JSON list of C-alpha atoms in Angstrom, two decimals:
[
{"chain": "A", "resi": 1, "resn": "UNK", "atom": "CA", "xyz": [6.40, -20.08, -4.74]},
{"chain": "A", "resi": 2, "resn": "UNK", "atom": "CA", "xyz": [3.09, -20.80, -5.04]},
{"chain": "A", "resi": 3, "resn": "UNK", "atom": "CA", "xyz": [0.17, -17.99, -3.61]},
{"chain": "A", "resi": 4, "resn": "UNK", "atom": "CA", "xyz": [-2.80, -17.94, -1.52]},
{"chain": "A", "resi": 5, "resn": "UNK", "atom": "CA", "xyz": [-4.24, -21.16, -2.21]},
{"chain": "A", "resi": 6, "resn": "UNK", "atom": "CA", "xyz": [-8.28, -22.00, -1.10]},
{"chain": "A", "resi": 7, "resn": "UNK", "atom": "CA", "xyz": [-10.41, -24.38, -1.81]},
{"chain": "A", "resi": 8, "resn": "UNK", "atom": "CA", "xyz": [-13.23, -25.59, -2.81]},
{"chain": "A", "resi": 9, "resn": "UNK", "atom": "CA", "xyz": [-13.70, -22.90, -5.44]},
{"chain": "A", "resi": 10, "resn": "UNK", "atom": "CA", "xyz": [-17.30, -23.14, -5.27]},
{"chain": "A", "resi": 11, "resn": "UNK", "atom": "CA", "xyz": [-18.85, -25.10, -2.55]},
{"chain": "A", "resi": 12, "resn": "UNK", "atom": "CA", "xyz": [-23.01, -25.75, -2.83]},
{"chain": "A", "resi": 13, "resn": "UNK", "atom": "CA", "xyz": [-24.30, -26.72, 0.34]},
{"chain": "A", "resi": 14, "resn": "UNK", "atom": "CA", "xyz": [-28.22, -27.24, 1.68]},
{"chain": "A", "resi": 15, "resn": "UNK", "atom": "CA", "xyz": [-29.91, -25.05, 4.44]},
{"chain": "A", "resi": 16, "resn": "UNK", "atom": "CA", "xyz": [-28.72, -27.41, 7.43]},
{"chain": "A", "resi": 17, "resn": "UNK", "atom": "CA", "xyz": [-25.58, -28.46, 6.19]},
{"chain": "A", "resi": 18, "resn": "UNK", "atom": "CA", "xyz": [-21.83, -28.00, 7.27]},
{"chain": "A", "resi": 19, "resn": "UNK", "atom": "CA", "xyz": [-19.18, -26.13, 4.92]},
{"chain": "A", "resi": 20, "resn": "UNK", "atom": "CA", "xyz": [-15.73, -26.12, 5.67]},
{"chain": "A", "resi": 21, "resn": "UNK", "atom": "CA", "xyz": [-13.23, -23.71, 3.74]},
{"chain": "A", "resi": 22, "resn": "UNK", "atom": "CA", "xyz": [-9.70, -24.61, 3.28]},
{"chain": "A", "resi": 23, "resn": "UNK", "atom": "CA", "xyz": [-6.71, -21.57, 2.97]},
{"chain": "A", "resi": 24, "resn": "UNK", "atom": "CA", "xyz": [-3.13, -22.78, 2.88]},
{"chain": "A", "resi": 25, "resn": "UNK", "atom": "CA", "xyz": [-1.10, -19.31, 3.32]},
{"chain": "A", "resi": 26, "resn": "UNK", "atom": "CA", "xyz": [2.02, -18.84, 0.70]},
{"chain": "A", "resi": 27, "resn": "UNK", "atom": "CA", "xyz": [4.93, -20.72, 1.87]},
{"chain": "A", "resi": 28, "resn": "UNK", "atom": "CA", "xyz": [6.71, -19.17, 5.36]},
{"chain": "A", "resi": 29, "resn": "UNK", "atom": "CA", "xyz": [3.50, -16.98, 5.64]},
{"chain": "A", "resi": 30, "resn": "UNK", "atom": "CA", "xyz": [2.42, -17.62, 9.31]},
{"chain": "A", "resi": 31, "resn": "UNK", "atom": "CA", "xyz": [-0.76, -15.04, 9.76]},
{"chain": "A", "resi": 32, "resn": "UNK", "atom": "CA", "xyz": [-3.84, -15.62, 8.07]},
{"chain": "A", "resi": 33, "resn": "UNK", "atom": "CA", "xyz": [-6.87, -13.85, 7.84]},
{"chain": "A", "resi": 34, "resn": "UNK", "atom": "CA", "xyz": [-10.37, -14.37, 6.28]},
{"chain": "A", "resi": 35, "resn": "UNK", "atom": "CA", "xyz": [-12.51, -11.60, 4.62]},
{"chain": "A", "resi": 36, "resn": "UNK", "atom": "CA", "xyz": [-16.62, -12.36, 3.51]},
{"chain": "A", "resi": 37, "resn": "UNK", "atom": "CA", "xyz": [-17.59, -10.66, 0.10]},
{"chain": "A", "resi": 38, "resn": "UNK", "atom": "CA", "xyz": [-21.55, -10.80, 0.26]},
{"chain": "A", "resi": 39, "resn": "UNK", "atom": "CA", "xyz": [-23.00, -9.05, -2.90]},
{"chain": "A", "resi": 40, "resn": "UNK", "atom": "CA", "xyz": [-22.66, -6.05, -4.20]},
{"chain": "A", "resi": 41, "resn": "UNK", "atom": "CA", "xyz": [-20.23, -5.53, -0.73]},
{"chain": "A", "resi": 42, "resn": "UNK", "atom": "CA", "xyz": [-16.87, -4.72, 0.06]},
{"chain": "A", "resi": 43, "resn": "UNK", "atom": "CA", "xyz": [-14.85, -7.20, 1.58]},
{"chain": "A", "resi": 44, "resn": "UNK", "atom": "CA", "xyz": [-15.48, -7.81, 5.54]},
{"chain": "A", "resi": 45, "resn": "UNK", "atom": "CA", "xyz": [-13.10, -8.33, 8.12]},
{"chain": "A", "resi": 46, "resn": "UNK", "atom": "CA", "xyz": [-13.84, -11.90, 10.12]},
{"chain": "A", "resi": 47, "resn": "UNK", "atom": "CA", "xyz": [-11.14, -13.27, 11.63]},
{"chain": "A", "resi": 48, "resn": "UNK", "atom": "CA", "xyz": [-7.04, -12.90, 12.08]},
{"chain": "A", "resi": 49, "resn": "UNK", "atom": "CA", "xyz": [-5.29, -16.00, 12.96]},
{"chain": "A", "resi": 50, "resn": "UNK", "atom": "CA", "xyz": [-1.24, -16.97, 13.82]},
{"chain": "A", "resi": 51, "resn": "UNK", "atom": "CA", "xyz": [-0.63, -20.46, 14.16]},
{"chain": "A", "resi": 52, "resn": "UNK", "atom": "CA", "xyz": [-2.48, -22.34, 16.94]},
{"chain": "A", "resi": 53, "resn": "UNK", "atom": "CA", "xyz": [-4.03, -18.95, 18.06]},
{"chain": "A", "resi": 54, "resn": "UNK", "atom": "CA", "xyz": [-6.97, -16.96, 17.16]},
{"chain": "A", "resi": 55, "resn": "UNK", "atom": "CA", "xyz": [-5.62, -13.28, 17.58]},
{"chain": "A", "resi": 56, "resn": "UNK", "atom": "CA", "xyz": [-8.76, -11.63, 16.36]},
{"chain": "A", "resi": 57, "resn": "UNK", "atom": "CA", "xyz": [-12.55, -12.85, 15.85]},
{"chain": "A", "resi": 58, "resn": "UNK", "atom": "CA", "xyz": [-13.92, -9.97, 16.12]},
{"chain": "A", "resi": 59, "resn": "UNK", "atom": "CA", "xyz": [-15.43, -9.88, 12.88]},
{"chain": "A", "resi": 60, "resn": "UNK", "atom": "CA", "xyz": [-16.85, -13.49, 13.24]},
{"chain": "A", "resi": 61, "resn": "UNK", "atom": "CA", "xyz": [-20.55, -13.74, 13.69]},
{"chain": "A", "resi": 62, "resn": "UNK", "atom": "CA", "xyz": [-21.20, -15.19, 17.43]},
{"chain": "A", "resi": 63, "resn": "UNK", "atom": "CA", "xyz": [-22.93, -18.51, 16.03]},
{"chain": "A", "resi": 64, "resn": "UNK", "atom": "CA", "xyz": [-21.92, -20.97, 13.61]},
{"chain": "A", "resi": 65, "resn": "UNK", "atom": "CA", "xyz": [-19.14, -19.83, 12.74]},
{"chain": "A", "resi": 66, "resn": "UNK", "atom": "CA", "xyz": [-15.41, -20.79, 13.94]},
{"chain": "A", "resi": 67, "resn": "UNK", "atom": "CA", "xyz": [-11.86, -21.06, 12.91]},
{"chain": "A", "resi": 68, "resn": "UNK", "atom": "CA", "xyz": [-8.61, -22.37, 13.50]},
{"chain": "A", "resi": 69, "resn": "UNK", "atom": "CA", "xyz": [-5.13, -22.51, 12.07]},
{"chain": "A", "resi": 70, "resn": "UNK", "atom": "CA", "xyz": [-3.59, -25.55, 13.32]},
{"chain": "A", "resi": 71, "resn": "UNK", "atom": "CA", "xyz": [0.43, -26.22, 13.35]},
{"chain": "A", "resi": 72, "resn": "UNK", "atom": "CA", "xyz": [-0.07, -28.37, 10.15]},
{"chain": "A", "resi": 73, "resn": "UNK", "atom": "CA", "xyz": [-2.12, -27.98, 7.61]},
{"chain": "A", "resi": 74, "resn": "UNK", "atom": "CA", "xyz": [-4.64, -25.40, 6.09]},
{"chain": "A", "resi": 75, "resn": "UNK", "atom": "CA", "xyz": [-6.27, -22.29, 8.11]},
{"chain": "A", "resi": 76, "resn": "UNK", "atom": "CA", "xyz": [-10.00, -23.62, 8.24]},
{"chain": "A", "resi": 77, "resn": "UNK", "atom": "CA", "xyz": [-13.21, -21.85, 8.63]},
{"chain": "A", "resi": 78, "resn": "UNK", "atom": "CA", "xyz": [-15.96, -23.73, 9.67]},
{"chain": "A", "resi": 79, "resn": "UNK", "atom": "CA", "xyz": [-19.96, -22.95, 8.83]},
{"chain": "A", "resi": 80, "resn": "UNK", "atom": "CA", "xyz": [-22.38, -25.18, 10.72]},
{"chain": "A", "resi": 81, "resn": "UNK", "atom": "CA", "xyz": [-26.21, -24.93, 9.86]},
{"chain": "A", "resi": 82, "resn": "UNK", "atom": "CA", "xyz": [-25.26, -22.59, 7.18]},
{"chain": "A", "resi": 83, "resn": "UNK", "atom": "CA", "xyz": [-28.24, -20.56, 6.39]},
{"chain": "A", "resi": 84, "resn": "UNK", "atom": "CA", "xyz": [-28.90, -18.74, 2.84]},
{"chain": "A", "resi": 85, "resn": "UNK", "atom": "CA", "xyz": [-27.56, -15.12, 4.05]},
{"chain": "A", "resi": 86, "resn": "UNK", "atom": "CA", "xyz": [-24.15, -17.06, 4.38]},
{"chain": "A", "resi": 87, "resn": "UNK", "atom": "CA", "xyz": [-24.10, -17.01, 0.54]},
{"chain": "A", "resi": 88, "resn": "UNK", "atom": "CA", "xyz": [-20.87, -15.41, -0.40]},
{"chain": "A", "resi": 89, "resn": "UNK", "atom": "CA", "xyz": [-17.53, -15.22, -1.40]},
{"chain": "A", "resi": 90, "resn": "UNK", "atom": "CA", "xyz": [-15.27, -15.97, 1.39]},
{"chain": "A", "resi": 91, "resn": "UNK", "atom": "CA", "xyz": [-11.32, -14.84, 0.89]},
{"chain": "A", "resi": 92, "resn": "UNK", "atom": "CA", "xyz": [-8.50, -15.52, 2.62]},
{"chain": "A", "resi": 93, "resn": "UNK", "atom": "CA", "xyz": [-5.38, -13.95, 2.59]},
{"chain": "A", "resi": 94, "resn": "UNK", "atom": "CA", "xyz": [-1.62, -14.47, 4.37]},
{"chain": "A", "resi": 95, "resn": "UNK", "atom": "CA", "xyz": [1.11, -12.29, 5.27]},
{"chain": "A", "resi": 96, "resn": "UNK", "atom": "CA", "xyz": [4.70, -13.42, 6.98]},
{"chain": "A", "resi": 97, "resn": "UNK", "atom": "CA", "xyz": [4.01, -11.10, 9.84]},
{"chain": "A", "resi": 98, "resn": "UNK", "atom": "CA", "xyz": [1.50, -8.94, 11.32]},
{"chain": "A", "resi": 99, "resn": "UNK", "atom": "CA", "xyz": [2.88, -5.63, 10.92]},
{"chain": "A", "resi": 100, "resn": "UNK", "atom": "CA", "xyz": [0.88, -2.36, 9.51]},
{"chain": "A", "resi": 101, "resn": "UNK", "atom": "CA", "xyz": [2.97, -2.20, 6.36]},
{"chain": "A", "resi": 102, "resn": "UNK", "atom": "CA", "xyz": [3.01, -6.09, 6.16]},
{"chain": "A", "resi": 103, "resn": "UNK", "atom": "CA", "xyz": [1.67, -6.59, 2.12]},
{"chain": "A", "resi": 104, "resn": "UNK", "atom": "CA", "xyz": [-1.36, -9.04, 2.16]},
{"chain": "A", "resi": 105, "resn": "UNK", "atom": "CA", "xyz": [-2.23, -11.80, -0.52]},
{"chain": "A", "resi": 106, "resn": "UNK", "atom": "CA", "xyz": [-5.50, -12.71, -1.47]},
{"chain": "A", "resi": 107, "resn": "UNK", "atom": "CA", "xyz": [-6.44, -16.61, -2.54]},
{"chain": "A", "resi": 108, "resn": "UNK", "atom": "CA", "xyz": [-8.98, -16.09, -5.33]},
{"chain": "A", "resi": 109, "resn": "UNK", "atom": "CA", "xyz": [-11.98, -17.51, -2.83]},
{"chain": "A", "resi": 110, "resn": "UNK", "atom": "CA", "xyz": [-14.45, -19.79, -2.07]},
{"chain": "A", "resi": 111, "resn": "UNK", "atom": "CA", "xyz": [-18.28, -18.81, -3.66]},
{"chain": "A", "resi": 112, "resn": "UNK", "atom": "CA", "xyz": [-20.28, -20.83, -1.02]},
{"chain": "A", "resi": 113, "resn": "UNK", "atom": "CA", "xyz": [-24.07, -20.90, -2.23]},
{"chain": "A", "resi": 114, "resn": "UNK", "atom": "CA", "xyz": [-26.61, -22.14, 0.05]},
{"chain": "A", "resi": 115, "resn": "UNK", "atom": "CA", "xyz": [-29.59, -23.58, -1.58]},
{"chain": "B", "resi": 1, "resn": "UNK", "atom": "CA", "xyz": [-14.73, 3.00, 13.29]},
{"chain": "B", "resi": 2, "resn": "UNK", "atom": "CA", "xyz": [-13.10, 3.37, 10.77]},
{"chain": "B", "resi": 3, "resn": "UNK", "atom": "CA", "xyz": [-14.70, 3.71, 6.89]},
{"chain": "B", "resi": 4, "resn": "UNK", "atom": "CA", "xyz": [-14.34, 3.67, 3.41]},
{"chain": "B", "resi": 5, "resn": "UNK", "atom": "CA", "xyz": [-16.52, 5.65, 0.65]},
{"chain": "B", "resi": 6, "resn": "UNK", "atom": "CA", "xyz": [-15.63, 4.72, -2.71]},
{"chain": "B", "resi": 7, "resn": "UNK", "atom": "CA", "xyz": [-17.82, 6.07, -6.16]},
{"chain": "B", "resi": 8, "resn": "UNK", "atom": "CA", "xyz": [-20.39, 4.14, -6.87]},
{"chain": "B", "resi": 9, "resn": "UNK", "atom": "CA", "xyz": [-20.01, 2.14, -10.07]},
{"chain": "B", "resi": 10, "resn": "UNK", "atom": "CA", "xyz": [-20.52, 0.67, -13.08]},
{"chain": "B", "resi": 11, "resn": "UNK", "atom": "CA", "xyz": [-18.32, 3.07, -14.65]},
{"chain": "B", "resi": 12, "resn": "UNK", "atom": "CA", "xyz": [-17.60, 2.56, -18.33]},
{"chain": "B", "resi": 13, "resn": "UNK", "atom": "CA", "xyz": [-15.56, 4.06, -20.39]},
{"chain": "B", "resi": 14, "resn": "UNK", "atom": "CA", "xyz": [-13.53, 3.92, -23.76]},
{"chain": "B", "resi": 15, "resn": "UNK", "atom": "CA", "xyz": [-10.32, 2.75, -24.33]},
{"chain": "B", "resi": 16, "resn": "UNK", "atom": "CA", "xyz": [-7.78, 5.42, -23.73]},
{"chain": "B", "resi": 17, "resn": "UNK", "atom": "CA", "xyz": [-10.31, 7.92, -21.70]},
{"chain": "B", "resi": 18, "resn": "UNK", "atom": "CA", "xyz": [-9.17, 9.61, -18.42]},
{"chain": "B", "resi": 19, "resn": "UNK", "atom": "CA", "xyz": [-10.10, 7.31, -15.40]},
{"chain": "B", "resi": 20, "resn": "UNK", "atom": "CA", "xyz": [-11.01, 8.80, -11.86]},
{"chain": "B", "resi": 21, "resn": "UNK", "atom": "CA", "xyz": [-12.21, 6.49, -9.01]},
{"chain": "B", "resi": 22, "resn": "UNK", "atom": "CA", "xyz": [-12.94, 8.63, -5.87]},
{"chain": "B", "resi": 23, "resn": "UNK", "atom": "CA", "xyz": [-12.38, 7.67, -2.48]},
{"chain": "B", "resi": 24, "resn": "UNK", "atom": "CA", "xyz": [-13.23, 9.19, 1.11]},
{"chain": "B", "resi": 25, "resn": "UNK", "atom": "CA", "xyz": [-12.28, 7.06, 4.32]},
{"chain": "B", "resi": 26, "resn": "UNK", "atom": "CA", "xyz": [-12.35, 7.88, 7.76]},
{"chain": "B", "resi": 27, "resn": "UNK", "atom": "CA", "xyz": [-10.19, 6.64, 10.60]},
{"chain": "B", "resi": 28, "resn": "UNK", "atom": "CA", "xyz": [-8.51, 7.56, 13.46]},
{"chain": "B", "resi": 29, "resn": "UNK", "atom": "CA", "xyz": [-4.55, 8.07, 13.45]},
{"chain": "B", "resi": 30, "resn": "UNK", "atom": "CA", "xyz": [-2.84, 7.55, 10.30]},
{"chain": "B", "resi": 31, "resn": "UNK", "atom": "CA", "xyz": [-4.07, 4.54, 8.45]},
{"chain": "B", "resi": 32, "resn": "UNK", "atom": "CA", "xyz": [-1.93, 2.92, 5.58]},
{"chain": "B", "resi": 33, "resn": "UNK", "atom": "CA", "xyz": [-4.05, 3.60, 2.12]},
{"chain": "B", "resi": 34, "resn": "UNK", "atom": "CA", "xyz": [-4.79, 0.43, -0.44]},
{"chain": "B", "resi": 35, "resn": "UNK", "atom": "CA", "xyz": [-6.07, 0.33, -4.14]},
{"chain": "B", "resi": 36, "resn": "UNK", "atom": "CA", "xyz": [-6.82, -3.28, -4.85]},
{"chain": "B", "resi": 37, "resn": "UNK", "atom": "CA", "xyz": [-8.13, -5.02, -7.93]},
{"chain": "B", "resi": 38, "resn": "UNK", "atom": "CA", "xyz": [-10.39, -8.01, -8.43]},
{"chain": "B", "resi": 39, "resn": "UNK", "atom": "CA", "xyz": [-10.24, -9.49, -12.12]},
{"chain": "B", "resi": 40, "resn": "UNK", "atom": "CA", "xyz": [-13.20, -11.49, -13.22]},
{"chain": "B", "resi": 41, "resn": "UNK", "atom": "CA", "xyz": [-13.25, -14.89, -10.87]},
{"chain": "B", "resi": 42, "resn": "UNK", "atom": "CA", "xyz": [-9.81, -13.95, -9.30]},
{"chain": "B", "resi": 43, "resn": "UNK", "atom": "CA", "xyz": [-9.07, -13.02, -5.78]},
{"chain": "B", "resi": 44, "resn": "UNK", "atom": "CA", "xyz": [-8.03, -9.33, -4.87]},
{"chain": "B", "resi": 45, "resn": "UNK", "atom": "CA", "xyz": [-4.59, -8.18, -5.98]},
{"chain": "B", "resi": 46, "resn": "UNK", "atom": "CA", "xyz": [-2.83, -4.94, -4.19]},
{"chain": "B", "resi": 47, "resn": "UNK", "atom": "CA", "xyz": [-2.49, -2.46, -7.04]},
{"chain": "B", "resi": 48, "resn": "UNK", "atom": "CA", "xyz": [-0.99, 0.38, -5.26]},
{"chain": "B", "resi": 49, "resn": "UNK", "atom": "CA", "xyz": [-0.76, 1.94, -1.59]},
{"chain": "B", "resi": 50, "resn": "UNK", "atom": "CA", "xyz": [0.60, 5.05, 0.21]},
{"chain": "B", "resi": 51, "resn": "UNK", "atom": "CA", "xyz": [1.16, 4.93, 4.21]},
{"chain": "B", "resi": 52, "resn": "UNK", "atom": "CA", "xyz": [1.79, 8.28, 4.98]},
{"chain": "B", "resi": 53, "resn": "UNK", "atom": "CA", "xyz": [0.13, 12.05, 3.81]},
{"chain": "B", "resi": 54, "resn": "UNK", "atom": "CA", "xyz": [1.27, 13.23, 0.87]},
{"chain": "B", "resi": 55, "resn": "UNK", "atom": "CA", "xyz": [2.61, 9.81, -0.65]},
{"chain": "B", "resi": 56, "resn": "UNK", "atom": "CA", "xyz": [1.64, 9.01, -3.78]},
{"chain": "B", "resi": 57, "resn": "UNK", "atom": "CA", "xyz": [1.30, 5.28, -4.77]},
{"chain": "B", "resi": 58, "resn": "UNK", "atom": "CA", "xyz": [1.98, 4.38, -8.87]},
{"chain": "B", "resi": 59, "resn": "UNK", "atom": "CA", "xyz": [2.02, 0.80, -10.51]},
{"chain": "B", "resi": 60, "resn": "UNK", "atom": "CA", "xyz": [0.86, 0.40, -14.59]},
{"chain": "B", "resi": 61, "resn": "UNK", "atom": "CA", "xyz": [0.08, 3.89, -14.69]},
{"chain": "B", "resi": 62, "resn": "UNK", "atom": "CA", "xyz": [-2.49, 3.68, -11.79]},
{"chain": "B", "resi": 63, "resn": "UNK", "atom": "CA", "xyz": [-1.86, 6.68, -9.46]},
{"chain": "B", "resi": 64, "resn": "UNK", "atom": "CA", "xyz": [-3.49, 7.71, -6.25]},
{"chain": "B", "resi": 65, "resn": "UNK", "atom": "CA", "xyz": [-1.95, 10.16, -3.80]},
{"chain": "B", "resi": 66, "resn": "UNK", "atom": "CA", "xyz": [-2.40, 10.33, 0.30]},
{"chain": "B", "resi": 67, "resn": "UNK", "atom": "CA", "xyz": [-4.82, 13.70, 0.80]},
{"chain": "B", "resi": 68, "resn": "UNK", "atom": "CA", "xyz": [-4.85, 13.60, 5.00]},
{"chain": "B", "resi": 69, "resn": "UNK", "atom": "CA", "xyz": [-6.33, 17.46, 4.61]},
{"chain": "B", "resi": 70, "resn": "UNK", "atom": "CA", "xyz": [-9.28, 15.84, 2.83]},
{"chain": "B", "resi": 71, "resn": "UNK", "atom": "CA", "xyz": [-9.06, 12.00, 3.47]},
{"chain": "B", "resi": 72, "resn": "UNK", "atom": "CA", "xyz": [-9.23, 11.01, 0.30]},
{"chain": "B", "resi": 73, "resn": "UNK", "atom": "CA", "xyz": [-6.97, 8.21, -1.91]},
{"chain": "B", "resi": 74, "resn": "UNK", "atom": "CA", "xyz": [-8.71, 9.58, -5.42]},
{"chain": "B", "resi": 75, "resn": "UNK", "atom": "CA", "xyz": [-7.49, 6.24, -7.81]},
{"chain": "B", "resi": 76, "resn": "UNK", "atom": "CA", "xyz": [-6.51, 7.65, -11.36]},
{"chain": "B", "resi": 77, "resn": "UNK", "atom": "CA", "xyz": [-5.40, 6.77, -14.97]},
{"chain": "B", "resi": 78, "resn": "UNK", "atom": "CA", "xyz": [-4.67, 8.73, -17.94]},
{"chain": "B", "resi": 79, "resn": "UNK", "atom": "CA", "xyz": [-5.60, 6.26, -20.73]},
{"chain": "B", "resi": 80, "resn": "UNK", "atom": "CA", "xyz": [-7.30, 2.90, -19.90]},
{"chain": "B", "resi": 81, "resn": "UNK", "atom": "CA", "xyz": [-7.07, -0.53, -21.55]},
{"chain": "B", "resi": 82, "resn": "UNK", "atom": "CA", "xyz": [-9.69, -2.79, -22.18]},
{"chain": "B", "resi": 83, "resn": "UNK", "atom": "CA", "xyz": [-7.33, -5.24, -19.70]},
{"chain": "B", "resi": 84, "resn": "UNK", "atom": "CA", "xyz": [-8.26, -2.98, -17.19]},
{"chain": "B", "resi": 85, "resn": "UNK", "atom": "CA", "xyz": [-12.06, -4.01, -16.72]},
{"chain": "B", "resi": 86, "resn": "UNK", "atom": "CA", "xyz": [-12.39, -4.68, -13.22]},
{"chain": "B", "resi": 87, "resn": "UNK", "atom": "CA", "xyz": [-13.67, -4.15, -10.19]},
{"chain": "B", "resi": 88, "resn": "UNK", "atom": "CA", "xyz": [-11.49, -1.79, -7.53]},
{"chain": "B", "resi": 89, "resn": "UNK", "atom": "CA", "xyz": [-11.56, -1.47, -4.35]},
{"chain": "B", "resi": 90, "resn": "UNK", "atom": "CA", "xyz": [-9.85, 1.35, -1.90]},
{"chain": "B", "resi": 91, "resn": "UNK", "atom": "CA", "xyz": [-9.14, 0.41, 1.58]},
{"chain": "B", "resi": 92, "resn": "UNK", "atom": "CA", "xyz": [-7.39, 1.72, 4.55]},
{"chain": "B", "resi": 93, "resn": "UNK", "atom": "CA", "xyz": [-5.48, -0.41, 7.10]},
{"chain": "B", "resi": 94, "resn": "UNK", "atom": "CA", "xyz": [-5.05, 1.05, 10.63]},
{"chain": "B", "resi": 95, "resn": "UNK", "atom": "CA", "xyz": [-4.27, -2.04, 12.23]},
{"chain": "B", "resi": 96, "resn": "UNK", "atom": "CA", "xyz": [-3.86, -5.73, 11.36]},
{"chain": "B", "resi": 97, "resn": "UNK", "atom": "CA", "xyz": [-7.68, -5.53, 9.63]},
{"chain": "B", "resi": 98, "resn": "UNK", "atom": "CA", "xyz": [-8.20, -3.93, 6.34]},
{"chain": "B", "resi": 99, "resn": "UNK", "atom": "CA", "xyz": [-11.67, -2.23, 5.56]},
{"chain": "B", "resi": 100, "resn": "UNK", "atom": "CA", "xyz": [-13.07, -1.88, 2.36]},
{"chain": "B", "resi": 101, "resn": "UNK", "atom": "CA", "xyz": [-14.74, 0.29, 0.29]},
{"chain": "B", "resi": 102, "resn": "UNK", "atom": "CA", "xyz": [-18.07, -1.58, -1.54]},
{"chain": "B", "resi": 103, "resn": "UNK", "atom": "CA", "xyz": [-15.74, -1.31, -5.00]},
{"chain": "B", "resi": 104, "resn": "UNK", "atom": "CA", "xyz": [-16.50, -0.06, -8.11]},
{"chain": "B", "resi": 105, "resn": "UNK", "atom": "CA", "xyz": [-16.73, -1.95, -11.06]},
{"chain": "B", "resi": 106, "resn": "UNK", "atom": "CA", "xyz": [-14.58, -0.26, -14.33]},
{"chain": "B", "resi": 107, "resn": "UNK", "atom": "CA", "xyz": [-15.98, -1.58, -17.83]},
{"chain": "B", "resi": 108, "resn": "UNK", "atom": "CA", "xyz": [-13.27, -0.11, -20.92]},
{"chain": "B", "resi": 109, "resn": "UNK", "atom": "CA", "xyz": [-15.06, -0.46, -24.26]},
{"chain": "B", "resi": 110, "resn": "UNK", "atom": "CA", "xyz": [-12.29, -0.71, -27.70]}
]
């Protein structure tokens, strides 16, 4: 069964540009959620998603930034104009359910450097 | 909202010393507690957790126990291994979000 998968692993992109990050939650794993590392920072709370529904963006900046998790395919977060201060390590992890006591698992990240 | 304090790092020590990694949060209600650990270029792994006072959480010899009376999760370890260079982080979970501490990276010299 294989984990958290996300990719690119390192995504360079210029001041202007577009990234988009790619999580593909473990196998039956229907609630994803993405975290931002920026240096020398704990991980930050952006966005909890179920399939086809955003349940929680609170953590999203209000510009920019947007995500989806559509019936097929990979949990997406999307960067437009991405500015240097979006520089970071970007984590997503997936659980079966949303429960308290539901364990999470972490992909090992996407470093997205903005030159 | 809720927080998490963790002991600012590096921290480096020698193989087999005593590790202690503090933690304070705060929250309302009564949050699940998290130790997580973050090998070099790897994502975050849960290491141990506790979800109610008084619990203590154990997994290769890591230990941390559920203080509600001073909301703390203090991460410990009698005798570390250079395999345990990493960076940890503590984190508390009252609802679907987790919030983290800033981590604290742990450095074990042979």
């Amino acid at each position: 069964n294989a984990g958290v998968m996300q990719n690119p692993r390192h995504l360079v992109r210029r001041r202007g540009q577009e990234a988009r990050l790619r999580c593909s939650p473990m196998k039956g794993h229907s609630h994803v959620y993405w975290y931002r590392q920026l240096p020398e920072e704990g991980l930050k709370f952006m966005v909890y998603l179920q399939k086809e529904n955003i349940i929680d963006e609170s953590g999203m900046p209000k510009e920019r930034f947007s995500a989806e998790f559509p019936k097929e395919g990979p949990s997406i977060l999307r960067i437009q104009q991405v500015v240097r201060g979006d520089s970071a390590a970007y984590f997503c992890a997936s659980s079966p359910e949303g429960g308290l006591n539901e364990k999470l698992f972490f992909g090992s990240g996407t470093q997205l450097s903005v030159l | 909202g809720d927080s998490v304090t963790q002991m600012e790092g590096p921290v480096t020590l020698s193989e087999e010393a005593f590790l202690t990694i503090n933690c304070t949060y705060t929250a309302t209600g009564y949050p699940s507690l998290f130790w997580y650990v973050q090998y070099p270029g790897e994502g975050l792994q849960l290491l141990l957790k506790a979800t109610k006072a008084d619990d203590k959480g154990s997994n290769k010899g890591f230990e941390a126990t559920y203080r509600k009376e001073t909301t703390s999760f203090h991460l410990e370890k009698g005798s570390v291994q250079v395999s345990d260079s990493a960076v940890y982080f503590c984190a508390l979970r009252g609802s679907y979000q987790l919030t983290f501490g800033k981590g604290t990276k742990l450095s074990v010299i042979p």
